[in-house]
XYZ file of C-alpha atoms in Angstrom:
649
model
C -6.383 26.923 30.986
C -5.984 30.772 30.578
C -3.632 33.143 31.785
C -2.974 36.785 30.781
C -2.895 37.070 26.859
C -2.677 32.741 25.981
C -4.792 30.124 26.151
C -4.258 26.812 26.263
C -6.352 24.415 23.607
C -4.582 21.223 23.734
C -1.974 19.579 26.450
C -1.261 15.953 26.706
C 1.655 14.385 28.899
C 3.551 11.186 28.551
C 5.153 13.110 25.064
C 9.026 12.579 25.160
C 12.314 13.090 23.341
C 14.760 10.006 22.655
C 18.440 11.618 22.905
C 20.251 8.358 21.475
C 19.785 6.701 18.360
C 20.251 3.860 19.830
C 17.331 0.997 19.745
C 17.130 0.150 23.358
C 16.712 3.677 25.223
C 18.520 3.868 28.157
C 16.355 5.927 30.939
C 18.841 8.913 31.307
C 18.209 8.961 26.782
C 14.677 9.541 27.438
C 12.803 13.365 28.806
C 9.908 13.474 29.890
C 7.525 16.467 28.873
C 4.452 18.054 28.257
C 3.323 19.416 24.550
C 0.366 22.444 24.256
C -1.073 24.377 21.477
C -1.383 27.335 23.241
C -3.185 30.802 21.558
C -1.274 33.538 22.530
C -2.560 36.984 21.340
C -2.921 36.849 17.808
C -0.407 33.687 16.993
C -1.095 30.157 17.684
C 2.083 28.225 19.026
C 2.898 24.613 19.647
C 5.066 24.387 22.995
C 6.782 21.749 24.304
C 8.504 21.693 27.967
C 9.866 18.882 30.130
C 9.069 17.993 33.597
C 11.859 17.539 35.844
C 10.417 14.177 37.299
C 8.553 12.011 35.208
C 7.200 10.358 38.227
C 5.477 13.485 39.826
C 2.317 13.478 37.840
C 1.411 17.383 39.236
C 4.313 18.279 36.481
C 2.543 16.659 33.518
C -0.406 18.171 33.375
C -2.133 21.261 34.371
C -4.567 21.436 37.213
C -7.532 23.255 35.432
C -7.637 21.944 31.610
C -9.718 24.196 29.188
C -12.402 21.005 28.471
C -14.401 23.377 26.180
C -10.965 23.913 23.275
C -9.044 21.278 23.496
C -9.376 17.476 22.706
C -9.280 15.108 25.340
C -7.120 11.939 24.733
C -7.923 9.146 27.276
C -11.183 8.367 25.151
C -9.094 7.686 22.149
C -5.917 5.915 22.804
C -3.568 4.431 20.123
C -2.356 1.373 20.268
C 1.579 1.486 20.243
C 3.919 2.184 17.702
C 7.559 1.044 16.573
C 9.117 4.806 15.310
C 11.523 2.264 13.155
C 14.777 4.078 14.542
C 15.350 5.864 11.664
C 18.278 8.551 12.801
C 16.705 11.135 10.243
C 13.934 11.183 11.915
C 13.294 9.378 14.685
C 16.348 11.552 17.058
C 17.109 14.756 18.171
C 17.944 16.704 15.381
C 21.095 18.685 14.981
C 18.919 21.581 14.081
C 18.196 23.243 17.202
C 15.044 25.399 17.284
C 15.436 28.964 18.733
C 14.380 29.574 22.046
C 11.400 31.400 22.476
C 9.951 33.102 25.288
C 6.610 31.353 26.459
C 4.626 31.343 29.980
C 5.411 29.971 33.344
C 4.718 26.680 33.511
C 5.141 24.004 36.130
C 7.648 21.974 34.095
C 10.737 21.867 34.667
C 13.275 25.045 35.994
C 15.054 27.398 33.033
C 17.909 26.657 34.715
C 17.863 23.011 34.828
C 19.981 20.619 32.059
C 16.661 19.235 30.622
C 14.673 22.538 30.553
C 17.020 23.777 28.034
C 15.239 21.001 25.233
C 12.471 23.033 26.006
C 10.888 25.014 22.493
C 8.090 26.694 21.319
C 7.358 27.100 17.458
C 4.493 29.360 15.584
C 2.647 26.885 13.976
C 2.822 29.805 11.021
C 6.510 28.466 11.069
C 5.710 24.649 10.145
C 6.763 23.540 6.711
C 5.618 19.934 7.091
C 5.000 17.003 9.889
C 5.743 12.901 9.581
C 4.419 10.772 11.823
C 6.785 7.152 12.827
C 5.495 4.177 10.667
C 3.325 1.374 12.187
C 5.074 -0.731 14.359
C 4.825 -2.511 17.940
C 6.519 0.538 20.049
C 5.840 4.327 20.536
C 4.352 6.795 17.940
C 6.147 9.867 17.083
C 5.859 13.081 15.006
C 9.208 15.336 13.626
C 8.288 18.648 12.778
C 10.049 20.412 10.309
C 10.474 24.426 9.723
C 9.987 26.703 7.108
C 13.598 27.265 7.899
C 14.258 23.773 6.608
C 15.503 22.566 9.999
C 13.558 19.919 12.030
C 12.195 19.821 15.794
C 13.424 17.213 18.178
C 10.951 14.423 17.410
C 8.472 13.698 19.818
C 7.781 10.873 21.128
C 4.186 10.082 22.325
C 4.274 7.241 25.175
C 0.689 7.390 25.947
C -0.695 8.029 22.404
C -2.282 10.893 21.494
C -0.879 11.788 17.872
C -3.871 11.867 16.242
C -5.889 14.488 18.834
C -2.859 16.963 17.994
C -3.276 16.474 14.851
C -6.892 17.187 14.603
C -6.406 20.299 16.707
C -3.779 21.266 14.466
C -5.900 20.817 11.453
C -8.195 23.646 12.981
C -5.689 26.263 11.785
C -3.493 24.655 9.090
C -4.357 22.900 6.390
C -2.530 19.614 6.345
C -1.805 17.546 3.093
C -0.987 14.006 2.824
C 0.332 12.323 -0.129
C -0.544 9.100 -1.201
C 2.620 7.635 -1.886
C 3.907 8.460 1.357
C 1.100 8.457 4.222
C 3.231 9.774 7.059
C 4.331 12.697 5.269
C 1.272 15.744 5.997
C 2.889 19.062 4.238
C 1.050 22.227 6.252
C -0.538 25.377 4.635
C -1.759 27.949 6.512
C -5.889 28.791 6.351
C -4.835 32.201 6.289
C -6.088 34.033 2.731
C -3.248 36.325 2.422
C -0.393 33.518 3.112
C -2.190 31.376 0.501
C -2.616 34.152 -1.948
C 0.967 34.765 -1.758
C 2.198 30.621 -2.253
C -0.318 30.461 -5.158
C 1.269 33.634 -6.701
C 4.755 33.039 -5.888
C 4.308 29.331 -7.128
C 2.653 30.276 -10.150
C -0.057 27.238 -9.541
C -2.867 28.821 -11.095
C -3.464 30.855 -14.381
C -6.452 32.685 -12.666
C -6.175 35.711 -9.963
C -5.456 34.313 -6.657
C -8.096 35.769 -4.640
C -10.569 34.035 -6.720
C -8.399 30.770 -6.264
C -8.353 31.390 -2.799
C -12.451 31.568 -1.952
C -12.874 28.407 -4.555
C -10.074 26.944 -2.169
C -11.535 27.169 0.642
C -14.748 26.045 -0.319
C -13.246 22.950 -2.204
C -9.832 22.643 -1.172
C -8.878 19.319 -2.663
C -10.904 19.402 -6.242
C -9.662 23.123 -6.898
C -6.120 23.261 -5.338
C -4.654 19.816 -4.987
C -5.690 18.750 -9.057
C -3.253 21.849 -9.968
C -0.491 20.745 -8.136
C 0.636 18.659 -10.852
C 2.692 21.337 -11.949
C 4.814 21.994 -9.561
C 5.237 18.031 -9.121
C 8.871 18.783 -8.282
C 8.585 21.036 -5.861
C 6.276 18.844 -3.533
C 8.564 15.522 -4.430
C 11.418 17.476 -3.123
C 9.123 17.890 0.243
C 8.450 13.711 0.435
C 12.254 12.163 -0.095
C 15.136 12.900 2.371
C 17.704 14.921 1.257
C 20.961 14.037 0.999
C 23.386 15.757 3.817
C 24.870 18.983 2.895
C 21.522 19.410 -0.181
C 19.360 21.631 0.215
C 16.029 21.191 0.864
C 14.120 23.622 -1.971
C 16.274 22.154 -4.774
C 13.864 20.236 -6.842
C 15.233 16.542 -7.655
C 16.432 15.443 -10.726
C 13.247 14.951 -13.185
C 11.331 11.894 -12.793
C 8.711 10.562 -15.849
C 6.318 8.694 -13.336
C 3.749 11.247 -13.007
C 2.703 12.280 -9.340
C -0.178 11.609 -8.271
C -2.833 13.601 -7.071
C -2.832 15.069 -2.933
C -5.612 14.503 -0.802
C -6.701 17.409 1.803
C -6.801 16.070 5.398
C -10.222 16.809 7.645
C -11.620 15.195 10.542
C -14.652 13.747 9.211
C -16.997 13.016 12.311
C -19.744 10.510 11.321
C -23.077 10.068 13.498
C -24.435 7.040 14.358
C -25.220 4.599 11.976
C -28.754 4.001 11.148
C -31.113 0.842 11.139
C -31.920 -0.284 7.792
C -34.676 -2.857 7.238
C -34.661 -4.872 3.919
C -37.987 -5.646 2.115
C -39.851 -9.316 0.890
C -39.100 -9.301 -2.778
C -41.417 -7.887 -5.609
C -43.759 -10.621 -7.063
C -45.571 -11.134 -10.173
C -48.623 -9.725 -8.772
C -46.728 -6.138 -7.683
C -45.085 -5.848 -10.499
C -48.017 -6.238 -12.920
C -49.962 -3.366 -10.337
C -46.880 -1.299 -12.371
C -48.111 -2.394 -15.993
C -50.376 0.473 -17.598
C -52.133 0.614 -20.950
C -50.428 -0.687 -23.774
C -47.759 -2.629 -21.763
C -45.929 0.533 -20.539
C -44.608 0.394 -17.105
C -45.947 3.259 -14.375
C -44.530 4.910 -11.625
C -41.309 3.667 -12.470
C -38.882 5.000 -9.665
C -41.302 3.711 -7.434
C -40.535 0.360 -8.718
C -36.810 0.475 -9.138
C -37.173 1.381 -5.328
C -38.653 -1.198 -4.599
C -36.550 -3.882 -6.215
C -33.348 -2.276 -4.095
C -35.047 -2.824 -0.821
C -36.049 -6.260 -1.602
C -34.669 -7.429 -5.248
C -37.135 -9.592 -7.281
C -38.556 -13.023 -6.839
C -36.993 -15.555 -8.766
C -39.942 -15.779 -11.619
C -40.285 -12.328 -11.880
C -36.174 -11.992 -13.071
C -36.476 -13.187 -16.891
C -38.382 -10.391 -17.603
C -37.617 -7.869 -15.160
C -33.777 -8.240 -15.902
C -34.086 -7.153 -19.077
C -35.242 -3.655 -17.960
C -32.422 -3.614 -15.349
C -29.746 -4.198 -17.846
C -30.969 -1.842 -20.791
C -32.109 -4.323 -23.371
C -35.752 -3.055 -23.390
C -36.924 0.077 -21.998
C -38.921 1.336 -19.090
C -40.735 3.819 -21.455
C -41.714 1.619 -24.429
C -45.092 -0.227 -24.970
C -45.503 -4.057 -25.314
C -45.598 -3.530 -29.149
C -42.276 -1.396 -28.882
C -40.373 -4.072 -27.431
C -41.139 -6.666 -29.486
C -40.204 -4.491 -32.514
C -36.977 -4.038 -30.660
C -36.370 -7.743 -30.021
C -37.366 -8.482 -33.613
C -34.210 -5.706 -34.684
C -32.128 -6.994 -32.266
C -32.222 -10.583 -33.122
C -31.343 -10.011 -36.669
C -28.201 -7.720 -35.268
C -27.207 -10.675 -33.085
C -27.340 -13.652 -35.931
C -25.108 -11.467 -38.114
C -22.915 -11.082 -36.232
C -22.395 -15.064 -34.572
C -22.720 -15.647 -38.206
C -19.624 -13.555 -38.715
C -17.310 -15.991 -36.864
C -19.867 -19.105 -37.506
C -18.143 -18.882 -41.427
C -14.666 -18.599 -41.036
C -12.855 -21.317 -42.056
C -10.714 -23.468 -40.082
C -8.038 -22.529 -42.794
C -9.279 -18.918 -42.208
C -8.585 -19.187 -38.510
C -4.982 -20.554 -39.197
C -4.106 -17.194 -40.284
C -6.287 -15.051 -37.865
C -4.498 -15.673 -34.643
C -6.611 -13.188 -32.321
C -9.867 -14.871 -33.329
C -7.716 -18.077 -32.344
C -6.808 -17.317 -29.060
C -10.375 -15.978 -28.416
C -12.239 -19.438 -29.330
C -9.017 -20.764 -27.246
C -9.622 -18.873 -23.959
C -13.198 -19.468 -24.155
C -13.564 -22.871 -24.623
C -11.152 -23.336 -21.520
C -13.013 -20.477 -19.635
C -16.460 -22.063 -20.246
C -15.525 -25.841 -19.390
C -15.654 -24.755 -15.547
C -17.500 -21.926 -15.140
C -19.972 -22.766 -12.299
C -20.648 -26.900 -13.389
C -21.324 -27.564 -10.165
C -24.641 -25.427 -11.555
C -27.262 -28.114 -12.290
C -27.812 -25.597 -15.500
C -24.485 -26.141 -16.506
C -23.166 -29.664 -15.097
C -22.216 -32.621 -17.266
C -19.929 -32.809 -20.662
C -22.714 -32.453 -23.283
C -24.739 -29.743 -21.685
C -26.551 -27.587 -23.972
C -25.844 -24.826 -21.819
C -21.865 -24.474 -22.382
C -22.386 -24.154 -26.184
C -24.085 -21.208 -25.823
C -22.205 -19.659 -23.532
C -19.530 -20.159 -25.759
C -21.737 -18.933 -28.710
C -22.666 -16.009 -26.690
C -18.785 -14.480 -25.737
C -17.423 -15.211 -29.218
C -20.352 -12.723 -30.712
C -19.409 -10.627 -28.038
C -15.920 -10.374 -29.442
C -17.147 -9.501 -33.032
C -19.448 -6.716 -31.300
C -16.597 -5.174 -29.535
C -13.550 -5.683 -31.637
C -11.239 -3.259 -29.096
C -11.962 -5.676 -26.122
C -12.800 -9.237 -27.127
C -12.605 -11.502 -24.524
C -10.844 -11.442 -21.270
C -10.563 -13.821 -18.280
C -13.711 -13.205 -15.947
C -16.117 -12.144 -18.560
C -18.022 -16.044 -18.481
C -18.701 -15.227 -14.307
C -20.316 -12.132 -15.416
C -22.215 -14.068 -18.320
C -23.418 -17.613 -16.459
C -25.963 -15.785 -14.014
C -27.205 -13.956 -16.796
C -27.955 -16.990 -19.063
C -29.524 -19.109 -16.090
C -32.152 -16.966 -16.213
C -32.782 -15.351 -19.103
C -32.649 -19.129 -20.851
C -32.432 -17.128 -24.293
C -29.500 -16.824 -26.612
C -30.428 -13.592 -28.277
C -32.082 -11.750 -25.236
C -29.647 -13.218 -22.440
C -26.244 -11.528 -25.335
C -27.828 -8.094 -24.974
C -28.605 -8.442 -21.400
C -24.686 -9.274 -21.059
C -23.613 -6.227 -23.143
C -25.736 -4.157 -20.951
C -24.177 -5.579 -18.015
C -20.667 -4.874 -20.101
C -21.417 -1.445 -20.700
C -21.206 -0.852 -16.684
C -18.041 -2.519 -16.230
C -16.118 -2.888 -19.186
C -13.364 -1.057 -18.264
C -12.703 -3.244 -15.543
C -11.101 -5.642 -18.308
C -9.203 -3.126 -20.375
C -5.474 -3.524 -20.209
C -4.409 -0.422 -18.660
C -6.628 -1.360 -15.353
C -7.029 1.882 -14.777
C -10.589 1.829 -13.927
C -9.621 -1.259 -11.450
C -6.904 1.571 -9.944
C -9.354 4.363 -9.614
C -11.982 2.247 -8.016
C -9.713 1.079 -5.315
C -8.654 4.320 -5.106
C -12.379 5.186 -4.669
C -12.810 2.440 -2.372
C -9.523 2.976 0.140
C -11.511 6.954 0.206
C -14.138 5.371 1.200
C -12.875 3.147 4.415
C -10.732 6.191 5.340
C -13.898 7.953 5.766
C -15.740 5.322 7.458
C -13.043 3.545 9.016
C -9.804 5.236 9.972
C -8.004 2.776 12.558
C -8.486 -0.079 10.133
C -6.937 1.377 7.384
C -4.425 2.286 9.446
C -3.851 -1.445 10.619
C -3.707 -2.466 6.714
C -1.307 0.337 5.896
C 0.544 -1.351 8.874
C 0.723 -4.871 7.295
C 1.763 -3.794 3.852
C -2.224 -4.380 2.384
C -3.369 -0.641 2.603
C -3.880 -0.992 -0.794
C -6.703 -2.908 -0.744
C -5.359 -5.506 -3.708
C -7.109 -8.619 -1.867
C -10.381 -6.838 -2.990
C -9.242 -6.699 -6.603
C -11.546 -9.458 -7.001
C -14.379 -8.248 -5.503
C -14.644 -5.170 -7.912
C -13.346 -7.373 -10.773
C -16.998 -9.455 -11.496
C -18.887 -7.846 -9.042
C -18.912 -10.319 -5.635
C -19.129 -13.193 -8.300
C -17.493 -16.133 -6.753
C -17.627 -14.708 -2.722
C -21.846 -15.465 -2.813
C -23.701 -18.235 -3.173
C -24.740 -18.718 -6.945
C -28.583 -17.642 -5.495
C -27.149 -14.282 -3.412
C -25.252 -13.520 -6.436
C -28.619 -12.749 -8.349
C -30.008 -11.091 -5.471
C -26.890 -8.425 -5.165
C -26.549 -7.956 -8.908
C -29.817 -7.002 -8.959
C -30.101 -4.336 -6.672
C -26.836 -2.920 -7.907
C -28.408 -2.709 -11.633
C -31.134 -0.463 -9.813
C -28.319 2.511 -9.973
C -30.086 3.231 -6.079
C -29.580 4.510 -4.408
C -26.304 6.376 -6.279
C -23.721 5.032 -8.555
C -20.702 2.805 -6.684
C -22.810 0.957 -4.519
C -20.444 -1.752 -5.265
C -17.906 0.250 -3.215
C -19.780 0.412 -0.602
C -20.797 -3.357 -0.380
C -16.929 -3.950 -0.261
C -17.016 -1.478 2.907
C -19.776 -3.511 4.656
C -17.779 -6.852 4.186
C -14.921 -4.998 5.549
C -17.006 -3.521 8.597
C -17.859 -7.137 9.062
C -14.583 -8.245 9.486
C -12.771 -5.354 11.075
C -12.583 -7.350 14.742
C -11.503 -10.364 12.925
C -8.600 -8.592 11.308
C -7.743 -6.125 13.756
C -8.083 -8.266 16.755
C -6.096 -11.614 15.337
C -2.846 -9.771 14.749
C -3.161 -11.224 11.116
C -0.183 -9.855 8.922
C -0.431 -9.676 4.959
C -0.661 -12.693 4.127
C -3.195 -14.003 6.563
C -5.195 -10.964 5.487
C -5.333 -12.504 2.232
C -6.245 -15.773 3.466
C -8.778 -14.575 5.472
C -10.361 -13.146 2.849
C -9.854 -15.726 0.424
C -11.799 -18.171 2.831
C -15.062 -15.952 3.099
C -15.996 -17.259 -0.162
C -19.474 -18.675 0.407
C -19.902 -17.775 3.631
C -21.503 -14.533 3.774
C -24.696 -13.655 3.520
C -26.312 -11.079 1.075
C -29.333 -9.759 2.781
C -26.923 -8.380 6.172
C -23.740 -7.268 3.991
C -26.688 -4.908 1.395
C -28.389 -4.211 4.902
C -24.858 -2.690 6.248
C -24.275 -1.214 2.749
C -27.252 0.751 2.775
C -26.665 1.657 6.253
C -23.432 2.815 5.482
C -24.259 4.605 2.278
C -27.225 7.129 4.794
C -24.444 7.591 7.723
C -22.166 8.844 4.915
C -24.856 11.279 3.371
C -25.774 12.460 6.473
C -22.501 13.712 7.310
C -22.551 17.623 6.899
C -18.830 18.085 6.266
C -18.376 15.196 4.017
C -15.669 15.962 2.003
C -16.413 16.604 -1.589
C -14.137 13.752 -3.569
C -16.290 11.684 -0.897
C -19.474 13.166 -2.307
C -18.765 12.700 -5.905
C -17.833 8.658 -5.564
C -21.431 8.528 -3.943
C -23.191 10.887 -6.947
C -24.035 13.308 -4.501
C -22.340 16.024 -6.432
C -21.243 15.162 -10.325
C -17.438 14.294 -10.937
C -14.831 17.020 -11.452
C -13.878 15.128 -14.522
C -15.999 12.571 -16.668
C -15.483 8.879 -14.773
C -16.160 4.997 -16.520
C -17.203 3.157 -15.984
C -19.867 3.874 -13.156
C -23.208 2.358 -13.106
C -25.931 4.844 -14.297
C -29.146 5.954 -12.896
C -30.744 3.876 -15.952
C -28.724 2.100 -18.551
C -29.362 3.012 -21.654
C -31.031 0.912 -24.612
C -27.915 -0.727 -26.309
C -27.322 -1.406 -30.051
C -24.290 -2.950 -31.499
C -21.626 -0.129 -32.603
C -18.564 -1.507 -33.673
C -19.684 -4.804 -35.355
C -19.041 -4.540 -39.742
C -21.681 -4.817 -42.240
C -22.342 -8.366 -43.212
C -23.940 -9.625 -46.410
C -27.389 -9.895 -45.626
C -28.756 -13.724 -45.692
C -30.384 -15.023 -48.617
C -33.953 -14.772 -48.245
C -35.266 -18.074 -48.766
C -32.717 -19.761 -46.732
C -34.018 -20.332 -43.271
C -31.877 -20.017 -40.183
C -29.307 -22.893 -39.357
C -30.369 -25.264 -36.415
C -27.253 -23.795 -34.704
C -28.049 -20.406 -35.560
C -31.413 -20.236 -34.504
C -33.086 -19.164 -31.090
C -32.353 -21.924 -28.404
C -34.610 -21.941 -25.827
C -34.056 -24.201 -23.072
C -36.391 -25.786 -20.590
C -37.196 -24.016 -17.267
C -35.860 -25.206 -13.978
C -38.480 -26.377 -11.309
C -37.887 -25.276 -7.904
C -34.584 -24.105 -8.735
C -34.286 -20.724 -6.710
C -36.898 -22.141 -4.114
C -34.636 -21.891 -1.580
C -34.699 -17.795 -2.020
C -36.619 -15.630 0.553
């Protein structure tokens, strides 16, 4: 709608103000009203007016609605909300706005008791907005002022929240922090006002018209990472304030550090695409890829291939060792056994490193203690119901015993840690070599070592990473785990852990590690796997009413019932609706490897790993040369399975 000098962009009825704190609203508590963004000359204002009967459906909205600005709502209805009754700011506010003079409108008379809750407010004005918490009743958003004072909160019966939002998010910027979700602080888009925070603030060490155009071309990378120093300022904007306080006072210092803010945009996605996977790569393909001297051509072309289809299941002794590093796609047939020849003598110094300490020794060195102690317990049920691994005196446990405690003399710093035998068993299985299948493991180690560090702060960042993600892709079902208290995604701390280990079948397990090793078609594809199991389940979740700890369950009981080819197929589908977003927003970009990190990230699976040699392990006395290898020290090499991965397509 236009009129003379204004118009209207946005309008949506059914949006009322609660006058009682109390839970139970009685009718005469509750007006009725109408809220517009309206543009009005050179100012953009948010207006808000009741209608005198709530029943006469001519006073809620106007006749002719401006389709072409504004954002229709009855596509997009939100499920109901509880506003959790807090009386800070779920009631009318003692702050009362000042009256403003705005158009005629068919709401209610100036005269009238309830037209005098009526308010407009310059959305120049805004300071920040919270919207209710997830509940089972109404949604509702307080605005607050620059003045410090907040707006009567507004209460939207018929949803709507998050169309205002997005049309609001055309002319501020709004910021959301993550340890408080409902809390969106505004900034205006305007240069000049920004120019003026950044300078006044003192946010930047640069001139603030260069901050400004990097801001605006990457708001959250160049803006938000600075924030850090003025973390008191914006937790003074995310906790209530104590009555009678005011509102700019920065609290009393706090050690936690605050975490980083994320810019809000409405990301729309197009359709999802069809994705088709491939028949595996055979013997006979891969050998069209061997050239003269045992050198492997057109290498990409082949790396492609294996993440369309992954590899048949004779094909993966050799081809593995490519994938994870150990020999490389450049060398000749002579080159690698040079390197295997190097790499075996590495390996036996070290297992003999541990192989001659004494018990007595051991008494007195209690890390190398607990190591042999976890290990031996880890490795007596790691996958035995594995034919390859099944019964007491299978050859197979000793060396994957033999195999982690080298591991710990190679790297000293991290040793052993819970979860590292899942990541090793699959490995072993096929390789069926003690020397090759250790350096195939510390390949597959270098990609995801920091998952077992102490700190866990790779495991933080990449469900960090992986929450970014689902936002993205999937906005009303983060919303609805946010709502049950598992918005932070911990029930897929496993997941990321060993890498979908023990939620496949033992054969689907070699099939996705596989085509994650390719690095295709960009680093995290892991992430994105996690989103497609998600996608999966979304109706399940969302539709079953399932609080926290059935969300856990649930989860918990997919284990072994998925199936790899249609969660990589929705992966991959995913990953090309994301990419062919045009306003994806950058953070998004750089956990796909679209655009390279702000700051240098670990661990994230390369393009190509790189050939590995052992870094941290000591010099050892070289062997006396005319003592041959120990049986126990020498290469085991253990009888090939028939049929045992027939079952793979």
């Amino acid at each position: 709608m236009e009129g003379a000098g204004y118009r209207v962009v946005f309008e949506k009825g059914g949006v009322y103000l609660h006058t009682s704190a109390k839970k139970h609203q009685d009718p005469d508590s509750l007006i009725a009203g109408v809220i517009r963004v309206v543009e009005k000359d050179s100012d953009v204002v948010l207006h808000w007016v009741p209608v005198e009967e709530a029943g006469d459906s001519t006073q809620i909205l106007f006749s002719k609605k401006d389709v072409s600005g504004g954002d229709s709502c009855t596509s997009e209805e939100e499920p109901t909300f509880d506003p959790g009754y807090e009386p800070d700011w779920a009631v009318i506010s003692t702050v009362r706005p000042q009256s403003r003079h705005s158009e005629p409108t068919r709401g209610a008379e100036p005269s009238s008791p309830r037209g005098s809750w009526a308010f407009s407010v310059s959305l120049g004005e805004l300071k920040s907005i919270r919207r209710s918490k997830p509940g089972l009743s109404w949604a509702y958003l307080v605005l607050v002022t620059q003045a410090g004072g907040s707006l009567p909160a507004l209460h939207f019966h018929r949803g709507g929240t998050r169309a205002l939002l997005r049309v609001l998010s055309r002319y501020l910027l709004l910021a959301s922090s993550p340890q408080d979700s409902r809390l969106y602080l505004v900034f205006p888009h305007d240069s000049s006002a920004l120019s003026s925070s950044f300078h006044h603030l003192q946010l930047f060490d640069q001139d603030s018209s260069n901050v400004v155009s990097r801001f605006l071309q990457d708001p959250y990378s160049t803006t938000f990472s600075s924030f850090s120093r003025v973390t008191n300022f914006f937790r003074g904007a995310l906790q209530p304030h104590p009555e009678g306080a005011s509102p700019d006072l920065p609290p009393p210092p706090d050690d936690e550090p605050e975490p980083g803010f994320e810019v809000i945009s409405c990301v729309e996605l197009g359709p999802r695409p069809a994705v088709e996977r491939t028949p595996p790569v055979t013997e006979e393909e891969w050998a069209h890829h061997v050239g003269p001297e045992g050198r492997l051509q057109q290498v990409p072309v082949l790396k492609a291939r294996i993440f369309s289809g992954g590899l048949s299941p004779s094909l993966r002794r050799e081809a593995w060792k490519f994938l994870l590093g150990y020999l490389s796609w450049e060398g000749s047939a002579e080159e690698h056994k040079a390197h295997v020849r190097k790499k075996t003598d590495e390996y036996f110094r070290m297992k003999l490193q541990w192989k001659s300490v004494s018990p007595e020794q051991e008494r007195r060195n209690s890390l190398l203690h607990g190591y042999r102690s976890l290990i031996e317990r880890d490795v007596s049920r790691t996958d035995r119901t594995n034919k390859f691994y099944e019964g007491p005196e299978n050859p197979g446990l000793g060396l994957l015993n033999d195999i982690l405690l080298t591991y710990c003399m190679y790297h000293f710093d991290l040793g052993y840690v819970q979860g590292m035998s899942d990541l090793l068993s699959p490995i072993l299985y096929v390789i069926q070599n003690e020397v090759d299948a250790f350096w195939c493991f510390c390949g597959f180690m270098e990609l995801v070592h920091g998952n077992f560090e102490e700190s866990q702060e790779t495991m933080k960042r990449q469900l960090g990473q992986l929450l970014l993600l689902l936002r993205v892709l999937d906005p009303p079902l983060c919303d609805f785990l946010d709502s049950q208290d598992s918005g932070s995604l911990c029930f897929c701390f496993r997941w990321l852990l060993i890498w979908f280990k023990r939620e496949f079948p033992f054969p689907d397990v070699l099939r996705l590690w596989e085509v994650l090793w390719t690095g295709l078609p960009g680093p995290n594809l892991h992430l994105l796997v996690a989103c497609a199991i998600l996608d999966m389940e979304r109706d399940t979740l969302m539709l079953s009413g399932f609080g926290s700890n059935e969300i856990l369950k649930h989860i918990n009981e997919l284990t072994m019932k998925l199936s790899v080819e249609d969660v990589l197929t929705r992966a991959e589908a995913l990953y090309r609706q994301l990419t062919a977003c045009p306003e994806l927003p950058h953070n998004v970009q750089e956990v796909l490897g679209l655009v390279p990190p702000a700051e240098p990230q670990s661990p994230s699976p390369p393009t190509s790993p790189l050939p590995l040699s052992p870094t941290r392990a000591p010099p050892a006395p070289p062997p006396p040369e005319d003592t041959a290898p120990q049986p126990d020290s020498s290469l085991e090499i253990l009888p090939e399975e028939e049929e045992e991965e027939s079952t793979e397509s």
